[in-house]
JSON list of C-alpha atoms in Angstrom, two decimals:
[
{"chain": "A", "resi": 1082, "resn": "MET", "atom": "CA", "xyz": [25.15, 49.98, 148.35]},
{"chain": "A", "resi": 1083, "resn": "THR", "atom": "CA", "xyz": [21.86, 48.27, 147.67]},
{"chain": "A", "resi": 1084, "resn": "SER", "atom": "CA", "xyz": [19.10, 49.87, 145.61]},
{"chain": "A", "resi": 1085, "resn": "SER", "atom": "CA", "xyz": [15.52, 49.00, 144.85]},
{"chain": "A", "resi": 1086, "resn": "PRO", "atom": "CA", "xyz": [14.77, 46.52, 142.06]},
{"chain": "A", "resi": 1087, "resn": "ASN", "atom": "CA", "xyz": [13.34, 47.66, 138.75]},
{"chain": "A", "resi": 1088, "resn": "LYS", "atom": "CA", "xyz": [11.47, 46.05, 135.89]},
{"chain": "A", "resi": 1089, "resn": "ASN", "atom": "CA", "xyz": [14.56, 45.90, 133.71]},
{"chain": "A", "resi": 1090, "resn": "GLN", "atom": "CA", "xyz": [16.30, 43.43, 136.02]},
{"chain": "A", "resi": 1091, "resn": "LEU", "atom": "CA", "xyz": [17.83, 40.40, 134.36]},
{"chain": "A", "resi": 1092, "resn": "SER", "atom": "CA", "xyz": [19.15, 37.22, 135.91]},
{"chain": "A", "resi": 1093, "resn": "VAL", "atom": "CA", "xyz": [20.98, 34.53, 134.02]},
{"chain": "A", "resi": 1094, "resn": "SER", "atom": "CA", "xyz": [21.19, 30.78, 134.53]},
{"chain": "A", "resi": 1095, "resn": "ASN", "atom": "CA", "xyz": [22.69, 27.68, 132.92]},
{"chain": "A", "resi": 1096, "resn": "ILE", "atom": "CA", "xyz": [25.48, 29.76, 131.44]},
{"chain": "A", "resi": 1097, "resn": "SER", "atom": "CA", "xyz": [27.78, 28.12, 128.89]},
{"chain": "A", "resi": 1098, "resn": "LYS", "atom": "CA", "xyz": [30.03, 31.17, 128.48]},
{"chain": "A", "resi": 1099, "resn": "SER", "atom": "CA", "xyz": [31.42, 33.10, 131.45]},
{"chain": "A", "resi": 1100, "resn": "HIS", "atom": "CA", "xyz": [32.22, 36.31, 129.53]},
{"chain": "A", "resi": 1101, "resn": "PHE", "atom": "CA", "xyz": [29.78, 37.56, 126.92]},
{"chain": "A", "resi": 1102, "resn": "ARG", "atom": "CA", "xyz": [30.25, 40.67, 124.78]},
{"chain": "A", "resi": 1103, "resn": "LEU", "atom": "CA", "xyz": [27.26, 42.38, 123.21]},
{"chain": "A", "resi": 1104, "resn": "VAL", "atom": "CA", "xyz": [27.92, 45.10, 120.62]},
{"chain": "A", "resi": 1105, "resn": "VAL", "atom": "CA", "xyz": [25.28, 47.80, 120.03]},
{"chain": "A", "resi": 1106, "resn": "MET", "atom": "CA", "xyz": [25.53, 49.48, 116.63]},
{"chain": "A", "resi": 1107, "resn": "GLY", "atom": "CA", "xyz": [23.53, 51.84, 114.42]},
{"chain": "A", "resi": 1108, "resn": "ALA", "atom": "CA", "xyz": [23.48, 55.31, 112.89]},
{"chain": "A", "resi": 1109, "resn": "ALA", "atom": "CA", "xyz": [23.92, 58.44, 115.00]},
{"chain": "A", "resi": 1110, "resn": "GLN", "atom": "CA", "xyz": [20.99, 59.59, 117.16]},
{"chain": "A", "resi": 1111, "resn": "VAL", "atom": "CA", "xyz": [18.92, 56.40, 116.87]},
{"chain": "A", "resi": 1112, "resn": "GLY", "atom": "CA", "xyz": [18.99, 55.81, 120.64]},
{"chain": "A", "resi": 1113, "resn": "LYS", "atom": "CA", "xyz": [21.76, 53.26, 121.21]},
{"chain": "A", "resi": 1114, "resn": "THR", "atom": "CA", "xyz": [23.04, 54.92, 124.37]},
{"chain": "A", "resi": 1115, "resn": "ALA", "atom": "CA", "xyz": [19.48, 55.59, 125.59]},
{"chain": "A", "resi": 1116, "resn": "ILE", "atom": "CA", "xyz": [18.61, 51.89, 125.31]},
{"chain": "A", "resi": 1117, "resn": "ILE", "atom": "CA", "xyz": [21.69, 50.87, 127.28]},
{"chain": "A", "resi": 1118, "resn": "SER", "atom": "CA", "xyz": [21.04, 53.58, 129.87]},
{"chain": "A", "resi": 1119, "resn": "GLN", "atom": "CA", "xyz": [17.45, 52.45, 130.41]},
{"chain": "A", "resi": 1120, "resn": "PHE", "atom": "CA", "xyz": [18.46, 48.81, 130.75]},
{"chain": "A", "resi": 1121, "resn": "LEU", "atom": "CA", "xyz": [21.43, 49.23, 133.08]},
{"chain": "A", "resi": 1122, "resn": "TYR", "atom": "CA", "xyz": [20.81, 52.51, 134.89]},
{"chain": "A", "resi": 1123, "resn": "ASP", "atom": "CA", "xyz": [17.04, 53.07, 134.87]},
{"chain": "A", "resi": 1124, "resn": "GLN", "atom": "CA", "xyz": [17.25, 56.48, 133.23]},
{"chain": "A", "resi": 1125, "resn": "PHE", "atom": "CA", "xyz": [16.56, 58.08, 129.86]},
{"chain": "A", "resi": 1126, "resn": "VAL", "atom": "CA", "xyz": [19.34, 60.24, 128.44]},
{"chain": "A", "resi": 1127, "resn": "THR", "atom": "CA", "xyz": [17.69, 63.40, 127.12]},
{"chain": "A", "resi": 1128, "resn": "GLU", "atom": "CA", "xyz": [20.83, 65.26, 126.07]},
{"chain": "A", "resi": 1129, "resn": "TYR", "atom": "CA", "xyz": [22.45, 63.92, 122.90]},
{"chain": "A", "resi": 1130, "resn": "LYS", "atom": "CA", "xyz": [26.18, 63.48, 123.00]},
{"chain": "A", "resi": 1131, "resn": "ALA", "atom": "CA", "xyz": [28.04, 61.64, 120.26]},
{"chain": "A", "resi": 1132, "resn": "THR", "atom": "CA", "xyz": [29.59, 58.40, 121.48]},
{"chain": "A", "resi": 1133, "resn": "ILE", "atom": "CA", "xyz": [33.00, 57.30, 120.28]},
{"chain": "A", "resi": 1134, "resn": "GLU", "atom": "CA", "xyz": [32.99, 54.01, 122.13]},
{"chain": "A", "resi": 1135, "resn": "GLU", "atom": "CA", "xyz": [32.04, 53.08, 125.67]},
{"chain": "A", "resi": 1136, "resn": "LEU", "atom": "CA", "xyz": [31.98, 49.81, 127.53]},
{"chain": "A", "resi": 1137, "resn": "HIS", "atom": "CA", "xyz": [29.34, 49.00, 130.15]},
{"chain": "A", "resi": 1138, "resn": "ARG", "atom": "CA", "xyz": [29.57, 45.90, 132.31]},
{"chain": "A", "resi": 1139, "resn": "GLY", "atom": "CA", "xyz": [27.02, 43.83, 134.20]},
{"chain": "A", "resi": 1140, "resn": "GLU", "atom": "CA", "xyz": [27.96, 41.01, 136.56]},
{"chain": "A", "resi": 1141, "resn": "TYR", "atom": "CA", "xyz": [25.50, 38.19, 137.23]},
{"chain": "A", "resi": 1142, "resn": "ASP", "atom": "CA", "xyz": [25.65, 35.32, 139.69]},
{"chain": "A", "resi": 1143, "resn": "MET", "atom": "CA", "xyz": [23.25, 32.40, 140.06]},
{"chain": "A", "resi": 1144, "resn": "ASN", "atom": "CA", "xyz": [23.97, 29.43, 142.31]},
{"chain": "A", "resi": 1145, "resn": "GLY", "atom": "CA", "xyz": [27.67, 30.14, 142.11]},
{"chain": "A", "resi": 1146, "resn": "VAL", "atom": "CA", "xyz": [27.76, 30.49, 138.31]},
{"chain": "A", "resi": 1147, "resn": "HIS", "atom": "CA", "xyz": [29.12, 33.82, 137.16]},
{"chain": "A", "resi": 1148, "resn": "LEU", "atom": "CA", "xyz": [28.51, 35.75, 133.93]},
{"chain": "A", "resi": 1149, "resn": "THR", "atom": "CA", "xyz": [30.23, 38.97, 132.93]},
{"chain": "A", "resi": 1150, "resn": "LEU", "atom": "CA", "xyz": [28.08, 40.80, 130.37]},
{"chain": "A", "resi": 1151, "resn": "ASP", "atom": "CA", "xyz": [29.92, 43.53, 128.48]},
{"chain": "A", "resi": 1152, "resn": "ILE", "atom": "CA", "xyz": [27.78, 45.92, 126.43]},
{"chain": "A", "resi": 1153, "resn": "LEU", "atom": "CA", "xyz": [29.80, 47.94, 123.93]},
{"chain": "A", "resi": 1154, "resn": "ASP", "atom": "CA", "xyz": [28.20, 51.23, 122.83]},
{"chain": "A", "resi": 1155, "resn": "THR", "atom": "CA", "xyz": [29.72, 52.15, 119.47]},
{"chain": "A", "resi": 1156, "resn": "ALA", "atom": "CA", "xyz": [30.05, 55.30, 117.39]},
{"chain": "A", "resi": 1157, "resn": "GLY", "atom": "CA", "xyz": [27.19, 56.20, 115.07]},
{"chain": "A", "resi": 1158, "resn": "SER", "atom": "CA", "xyz": [29.46, 57.38, 112.28]},
{"chain": "A", "resi": 1159, "resn": "HIS", "atom": "CA", "xyz": [31.97, 56.01, 109.81]},
{"chain": "A", "resi": 1160, "resn": "SER", "atom": "CA", "xyz": [34.81, 58.03, 111.30]},
{"chain": "A", "resi": 1161, "resn": "PHE", "atom": "CA", "xyz": [36.30, 55.11, 113.21]},
{"chain": "A", "resi": 1162, "resn": "PRO", "atom": "CA", "xyz": [36.54, 52.14, 110.80]},
{"chain": "A", "resi": 1163, "resn": "ALA", "atom": "CA", "xyz": [39.32, 50.41, 112.75]},
{"chain": "A", "resi": 1164, "resn": "MET", "atom": "CA", "xyz": [37.30, 50.56, 115.98]},
{"chain": "A", "resi": 1165, "resn": "ARG", "atom": "CA", "xyz": [34.21, 49.28, 114.17]},
{"chain": "A", "resi": 1166, "resn": "LYS", "atom": "CA", "xyz": [36.12, 46.35, 112.70]},
{"chain": "A", "resi": 1167, "resn": "LEU", "atom": "CA", "xyz": [37.57, 45.46, 116.10]},
{"chain": "A", "resi": 1168, "resn": "ALA", "atom": "CA", "xyz": [34.09, 45.60, 117.67]},
{"chain": "A", "resi": 1169, "resn": "ILE", "atom": "CA", "xyz": [32.77, 43.22, 115.01]},
{"chain": "A", "resi": 1170, "resn": "ASP", "atom": "CA", "xyz": [35.72, 40.86, 115.37]},
{"chain": "A", "resi": 1171, "resn": "THR", "atom": "CA", "xyz": [35.43, 40.64, 119.17]},
{"chain": "A", "resi": 1172, "resn": "GLY", "atom": "CA", "xyz": [31.64, 40.69, 119.65]},
{"chain": "A", "resi": 1173, "resn": "ASP", "atom": "CA", "xyz": [29.68, 37.59, 120.61]},
{"chain": "A", "resi": 1174, "resn": "ALA", "atom": "CA", "xyz": [26.35, 39.08, 119.48]},
{"chain": "A", "resi": 1175, "resn": "PHE", "atom": "CA", "xyz": [25.06, 42.28, 117.92]},
{"chain": "A", "resi": 1176, "resn": "VAL", "atom": "CA", "xyz": [22.12, 44.62, 118.49]},
{"chain": "A", "resi": 1177, "resn": "LEU", "atom": "CA", "xyz": [21.54, 46.86, 115.47]},
{"chain": "A", "resi": 1178, "resn": "VAL", "atom": "CA", "xyz": [19.35, 49.87, 116.23]},
{"chain": "A", "resi": 1179, "resn": "TYR", "atom": "CA", "xyz": [17.42, 52.10, 113.83]},
{"chain": "A", "resi": 1180, "resn": "SER", "atom": "CA", "xyz": [14.89, 54.87, 114.37]},
{"chain": "A", "resi": 1181, "resn": "VAL", "atom": "CA", "xyz": [11.41, 54.16, 113.01]},
{"chain": "A", "resi": 1182, "resn": "ASP", "atom": "CA", "xyz": [11.11, 57.72, 111.66]},
{"chain": "A", "resi": 1183, "resn": "ASP", "atom": "CA", "xyz": [14.38, 57.59, 109.73]},
{"chain": "A", "resi": 1184, "resn": "GLU", "atom": "CA", "xyz": [14.55, 55.36, 106.66]},
{"chain": "A", "resi": 1185, "resn": "ALA", "atom": "CA", "xyz": [18.27, 56.10, 106.21]},
{"chain": "A", "resi": 1186, "resn": "SER", "atom": "CA", "xyz": [18.98, 54.63, 109.65]},
{"chain": "A", "resi": 1187, "resn": "PHE", "atom": "CA", "xyz": [17.33, 51.38, 108.54]},
{"chain": "A", "resi": 1188, "resn": "GLN", "atom": "CA", "xyz": [19.60, 51.28, 105.50]},
{"chain": "A", "resi": 1189, "resn": "GLU", "atom": "CA", "xyz": [22.53, 51.80, 107.85]},
{"chain": "A", "resi": 1190, "resn": "ILE", "atom": "CA", "xyz": [21.68, 48.71, 109.92]},
{"chain": "A", "resi": 1191, "resn": "SER", "atom": "CA", "xyz": [21.32, 46.76, 106.67]},
{"chain": "A", "resi": 1192, "resn": "ASN", "atom": "CA", "xyz": [24.85, 47.84, 105.76]},
{"chain": "A", "resi": 1193, "resn": "LEU", "atom": "CA", "xyz": [26.15, 47.03, 109.25]},
{"chain": "A", "resi": 1194, "resn": "ARG", "atom": "CA", "xyz": [24.57, 43.59, 109.14]},
{"chain": "A", "resi": 1195, "resn": "GLN", "atom": "CA", "xyz": [26.26, 42.85, 105.84]},
{"chain": "A", "resi": 1196, "resn": "GLN", "atom": "CA", "xyz": [29.59, 44.06, 107.22]},
{"chain": "A", "resi": 1197, "resn": "ILE", "atom": "CA", "xyz": [29.21, 41.71, 110.19]},
{"chain": "A", "resi": 1198, "resn": "LEU", "atom": "CA", "xyz": [28.46, 38.78, 107.88]},
{"chain": "A", "resi": 1199, "resn": "ASP", "atom": "CA", "xyz": [31.44, 39.67, 105.68]},
{"chain": "A", "resi": 1200, "resn": "GLU", "atom": "CA", "xyz": [33.78, 39.90, 108.68]},
{"chain": "A", "resi": 1201, "resn": "ARG", "atom": "CA", "xyz": [32.43, 36.77, 110.37]},
{"chain": "A", "resi": 1202, "resn": "PRO", "atom": "CA", "xyz": [31.58, 34.38, 107.50]},
{"chain": "A", "resi": 1203, "resn": "ASP", "atom": "CA", "xyz": [32.32, 31.19, 109.43]},
{"chain": "A", "resi": 1204, "resn": "ASN", "atom": "CA", "xyz": [30.18, 31.98, 112.47]},
{"chain": "A", "resi": 1205, "resn": "ASP", "atom": "CA", "xyz": [26.45, 31.90, 113.04]},
{"chain": "A", "resi": 1206, "resn": "VAL", "atom": "CA", "xyz": [26.51, 35.32, 114.70]},
{"chain": "A", "resi": 1207, "resn": "PRO", "atom": "CA", "xyz": [23.42, 36.26, 116.75]},
{"chain": "A", "resi": 1208, "resn": "ILE", "atom": "CA", "xyz": [21.93, 39.54, 115.48]},
{"chain": "A", "resi": 1209, "resn": "VAL", "atom": "CA", "xyz": [18.82, 41.38, 116.69]},
{"chain": "A", "resi": 1210, "resn": "ILE", "atom": "CA", "xyz": [17.37, 44.37, 114.86]},
{"chain": "A", "resi": 1211, "resn": "VAL", "atom": "CA", "xyz": [15.76, 47.01, 117.10]},
{"chain": "A", "resi": 1212, "resn": "ALA", "atom": "CA", "xyz": [13.13, 49.47, 115.86]},
{"chain": "A", "resi": 1213, "resn": "ASN", "atom": "CA", "xyz": [13.52, 52.29, 118.40]},
{"chain": "A", "resi": 1214, "resn": "LYS", "atom": "CA", "xyz": [11.43, 55.44, 119.04]},
{"chain": "A", "resi": 1215, "resn": "THR", "atom": "CA", "xyz": [8.06, 53.73, 118.58]},
{"chain": "A", "resi": 1216, "resn": "ASP", "atom": "CA", "xyz": [6.68, 56.38, 120.95]},
{"chain": "A", "resi": 1217, "resn": "ILE", "atom": "CA", "xyz": [6.50, 58.87, 118.05]},
{"chain": "A", "resi": 1218, "resn": "GLY", "atom": "CA", "xyz": [3.25, 57.33, 116.80]},
{"chain": "A", "resi": 1219, "resn": "GLU", "atom": "CA", "xyz": [2.25, 55.40, 113.69]},
{"chain": "A", "resi": 1220, "resn": "SER", "atom": "CA", "xyz": [1.70, 58.48, 111.51]},
{"chain": "A", "resi": 1221, "resn": "ARG", "atom": "CA", "xyz": [5.34, 59.54, 111.74]},
{"chain": "A", "resi": 1222, "resn": "ARG", "atom": "CA", "xyz": [6.86, 56.17, 110.98]},
{"chain": "A", "resi": 1223, "resn": "ALA", "atom": "CA", "xyz": [8.95, 55.99, 107.83]},
{"chain": "A", "resi": 1224, "resn": "ILE", "atom": "CA", "xyz": [8.95, 52.19, 107.80]},
{"chain": "A", "resi": 1225, "resn": "LEU", "atom": "CA", "xyz": [5.86, 50.11, 108.62]},
{"chain": "A", "resi": 1226, "resn": "PRO", "atom": "CA", "xyz": [6.43, 47.53, 111.36]},
{"chain": "A", "resi": 1227, "resn": "GLU", "atom": "CA", "xyz": [5.13, 44.64, 109.28]},
{"chain": "A", "resi": 1228, "resn": "THR", "atom": "CA", "xyz": [7.50, 45.57, 106.44]},
{"chain": "A", "resi": 1229, "resn": "ALA", "atom": "CA", "xyz": [10.53, 45.71, 108.72]},
{"chain": "A", "resi": 1230, "resn": "GLU", "atom": "CA", "xyz": [9.64, 42.57, 110.64]},
{"chain": "A", "resi": 1231, "resn": "SER", "atom": "CA", "xyz": [9.03, 40.57, 107.46]},
{"chain": "A", "resi": 1232, "resn": "LEU", "atom": "CA", "xyz": [12.39, 41.59, 106.01]},
{"chain": "A", "resi": 1233, "resn": "VAL", "atom": "CA", "xyz": [14.34, 41.02, 109.22]},
{"chain": "A", "resi": 1234, "resn": "CYS", "atom": "CA", "xyz": [12.74, 37.74, 110.33]},
{"chain": "A", "resi": 1235, "resn": "LEU", "atom": "CA", "xyz": [11.94, 36.05, 107.02]},
{"chain": "A", "resi": 1236, "resn": "ASP", "atom": "CA", "xyz": [14.58, 37.35, 104.61]},
{"chain": "A", "resi": 1237, "resn": "TRP", "atom": "CA", "xyz": [17.47, 37.94, 107.00]},
{"chain": "A", "resi": 1238, "resn": "GLY", "atom": "CA", "xyz": [16.66, 35.31, 109.62]},
{"chain": "A", "resi": 1239, "resn": "ASN", "atom": "CA", "xyz": [17.42, 37.64, 112.52]},
{"chain": "A", "resi": 1240, "resn": "GLY", "atom": "CA", "xyz": [15.49, 38.69, 115.62]},
{"chain": "A", "resi": 1241, "resn": "TYR", "atom": "CA", "xyz": [13.29, 41.79, 115.58]},
{"chain": "A", "resi": 1242, "resn": "VAL", "atom": "CA", "xyz": [12.18, 43.92, 118.54]},
{"chain": "A", "resi": 1243, "resn": "GLU", "atom": "CA", "xyz": [10.13, 47.14, 118.61]},
{"chain": "A", "resi": 1244, "resn": "ALA", "atom": "CA", "xyz": [11.02, 49.39, 121.52]},
{"chain": "A", "resi": 1245, "resn": "SER", "atom": "CA", "xyz": [10.98, 52.88, 122.97]},
{"chain": "A", "resi": 1246, "resn": "ALA", "atom": "CA", "xyz": [13.95, 53.96, 125.05]},
{"chain": "A", "resi": 1247, "resn": "LYS", "atom": "CA", "xyz": [12.11, 57.17, 125.95]},
{"chain": "A", "resi": 1248, "resn": "ASP", "atom": "CA", "xyz": [9.10, 55.36, 127.43]},
{"chain": "A", "resi": 1249, "resn": "ASN", "atom": "CA", "xyz": [11.12, 52.33, 128.62]},
{"chain": "A", "resi": 1250, "resn": "VAL", "atom": "CA", "xyz": [8.99, 50.00, 126.47]},
{"chain": "A", "resi": 1251, "resn": "ASN", "atom": "CA", "xyz": [10.32, 46.53, 125.63]},
{"chain": "A", "resi": 1252, "resn": "ILE", "atom": "CA", "xyz": [13.89, 47.43, 126.54]},
{"chain": "A", "resi": 1253, "resn": "VAL", "atom": "CA", "xyz": [14.43, 44.20, 128.43]},
{"chain": "A", "resi": 1254, "resn": "GLY", "atom": "CA", "xyz": [12.89, 42.37, 125.46]},
{"chain": "A", "resi": 1255, "resn": "ILE", "atom": "CA", "xyz": [15.90, 43.38, 123.38]},
{"chain": "A", "resi": 1256, "resn": "PHE", "atom": "CA", "xyz": [18.28, 41.65, 125.75]},
{"chain": "A", "resi": 1257, "resn": "LYS", "atom": "CA", "xyz": [16.00, 38.65, 126.19]},
{"chain": "A", "resi": 1258, "resn": "GLU", "atom": "CA", "xyz": [15.94, 38.15, 122.43]},
{"chain": "A", "resi": 1259, "resn": "ILE", "atom": "CA", "xyz": [19.69, 38.45, 121.92]},
{"chain": "A", "resi": 1260, "resn": "LEU", "atom": "CA", "xyz": [20.46, 36.13, 124.83]},
{"chain": "A", "resi": 1261, "resn": "LYS", "atom": "CA", "xyz": [17.92, 33.63, 123.51]},
{"chain": "A", "resi": 1262, "resn": "GLN", "atom": "CA", "xyz": [19.55, 33.68, 120.08]},
{"chain": "A", "resi": 1263, "resn": "SER", "atom": "CA", "xyz": [22.92, 33.31, 121.76]},
{"chain": "A", "resi": 1264, "resn": "LYS", "atom": "CA", "xyz": [21.69, 30.25, 123.69]},
{"chain": "A", "resi": 1265, "resn": "VAL", "atom": "CA", "xyz": [22.26, 31.95, 127.04]},
{"chain": "A", "resi": 1266, "resn": "ARG", "atom": "CA", "xyz": [19.32, 31.06, 129.26]},
{"chain": "A", "resi": 1267, "resn": "TYR", "atom": "CA", "xyz": [17.83, 33.92, 131.23]},
{"chain": "A", "resi": 1268, "resn": "GLU", "atom": "CA", "xyz": [15.11, 34.69, 133.72]},
{"chain": "A", "resi": 1269, "resn": "LEU", "atom": "CA", "xyz": [13.43, 37.99, 134.52]},
{"chain": "A", "resi": 1270, "resn": "SER", "atom": "CA", "xyz": [13.52, 38.40, 138.25]},
{"chain": "A", "resi": 1271, "resn": "PRO", "atom": "CA", "xyz": [11.93, 41.59, 139.61]},
{"chain": "A", "resi": 1272, "resn": "ALA", "atom": "CA", "xyz": [12.69, 40.51, 143.18]},
{"chain": "A", "resi": 1273, "resn": "VAL", "atom": "CA", "xyz": [16.43, 40.64, 142.54]},
{"chain": "A", "resi": 1274, "resn": "ARG", "atom": "CA", "xyz": [18.33, 43.35, 144.33]},
{"chain": "A", "resi": 1275, "resn": "ARG", "atom": "CA", "xyz": [21.58, 44.73, 142.98]},
{"chain": "A", "resi": 1276, "resn": "ARG", "atom": "CA", "xyz": [24.73, 46.41, 144.18]},
{"chain": "A", "resi": 1277, "resn": "ARG", "atom": "CA", "xyz": [26.26, 49.13, 142.03]},
{"chain": "A", "resi": 1278, "resn": "GLU", "atom": "CA", "xyz": [29.94, 49.89, 142.05]},
{"chain": "A", "resi": 1279, "resn": "SER", "atom": "CA", "xyz": [31.81, 52.63, 140.24]},
{"chain": "A", "resi": 1280, "resn": "MET", "atom": "CA", "xyz": [33.57, 51.63, 137.05]},
{"chain": "A", "resi": 1281, "resn": "PRO", "atom": "CA", "xyz": [35.63, 53.95, 134.84]},
{"chain": "A", "resi": 1282, "resn": "SER", "atom": "CA", "xyz": [34.36, 54.44, 131.30]},
{"chain": "A", "resi": 1283, "resn": "SER", "atom": "CA", "xyz": [36.47, 52.66, 128.71]},
{"chain": "A", "resi": 1284, "resn": "THR", "atom": "CA", "xyz": [37.06, 55.56, 126.33]},
{"chain": "A", "resi": 1285, "resn": "ASP", "atom": "CA", "xyz": [35.02, 58.57, 127.42]},
{"chain": "A", "resi": 1286, "resn": "ASN", "atom": "CA", "xyz": [35.82, 59.80, 130.92]},
{"chain": "A", "resi": 1287, "resn": "LYS", "atom": "CA", "xyz": [33.52, 62.77, 130.52]},
{"chain": "A", "resi": 1288, "resn": "LYS", "atom": "CA", "xyz": [30.36, 60.68, 130.79]},
{"chain": "A", "resi": 1289, "resn": "LYS", "atom": "CA", "xyz": [28.15, 61.36, 133.76]},
{"chain": "A", "resi": 1290, "resn": "GLY", "atom": "CA", "xyz": [28.86, 59.26, 136.81]},
{"chain": "A", "resi": 1291, "resn": "LYS", "atom": "CA", "xyz": [25.75, 57.17, 136.55]},
{"chain": "A", "resi": 1292, "resn": "LEU", "atom": "CA", "xyz": [26.59, 56.15, 133.01]},
{"chain": "A", "resi": 1293, "resn": "ALA", "atom": "CA", "xyz": [29.98, 54.87, 134.13]},
{"chain": "A", "resi": 1294, "resn": "LYS", "atom": "CA", "xyz": [28.67, 52.50, 136.76]},
{"chain": "A", "resi": 1295, "resn": "ARG", "atom": "CA", "xyz": [29.02, 48.78, 136.95]},
{"chain": "A", "resi": 1296, "resn": "ARG", "atom": "CA", "xyz": [26.06, 46.60, 137.80]},
{"chain": "A", "resi": 1297, "resn": "THR", "atom": "CA", "xyz": [26.42, 43.48, 139.88]},
{"chain": "A", "resi": 1298, "resn": "GLN", "atom": "CA", "xyz": [23.55, 41.12, 140.61]},
{"chain": "A", "resi": 1299, "resn": "SER", "atom": "CA", "xyz": [23.42, 38.09, 142.87]},
{"chain": "A", "resi": 1300, "resn": "VAL", "atom": "CA", "xyz": [20.61, 35.61, 142.55]},
{"chain": "A", "resi": 1301, "resn": "ASN", "atom": "CA", "xyz": [19.87, 32.96, 145.12]},
{"chain": "A", "resi": 1302, "resn": "THR", "atom": "CA", "xyz": [17.46, 30.12, 144.35]}
]
């Protein structure tokens, strides 16, 4: 079935890796699932439901070159250390999400970043820090954007993106930044049309149907 294009469409070219795994991590209720939902399924998840772990998959084709993009949505708690370690060991790149109105969630992504570096000391692992929920307004922010950006970009040497999953602001910018850091060349292509096929959720079969869908895109140039 073919559906209409949307502004979060992504096409990929000059791919050096055919299977790419992106791991999304952060504290509970910072909007990890909402970001993935906006990017892949064009919808904002209003009802909070704790995620244990769920795999989403996007398929991209350009001029006969194929990329499988796996996006792993991880638990926002410390209850599953073995799963967290496995996610870090198998991820190609990491998106660490915090909520701009929650200083503790920023500390959590600092801890997660250090854990990634400890687990992967021999690799230059691409990491992007995402400041989510910017729609709440400047007065409610616990961390000033210039403070966070300076720490992330200058001190840590990682990418930094401000976004709002609720308002669908800069969601595609997150994935552009992580693919750029990962040396996967991309193009935004609003004219692309996609076919969606059902795909079972990896660990949570109770998710709504639309959040267990697989996205396939074909790009002809």
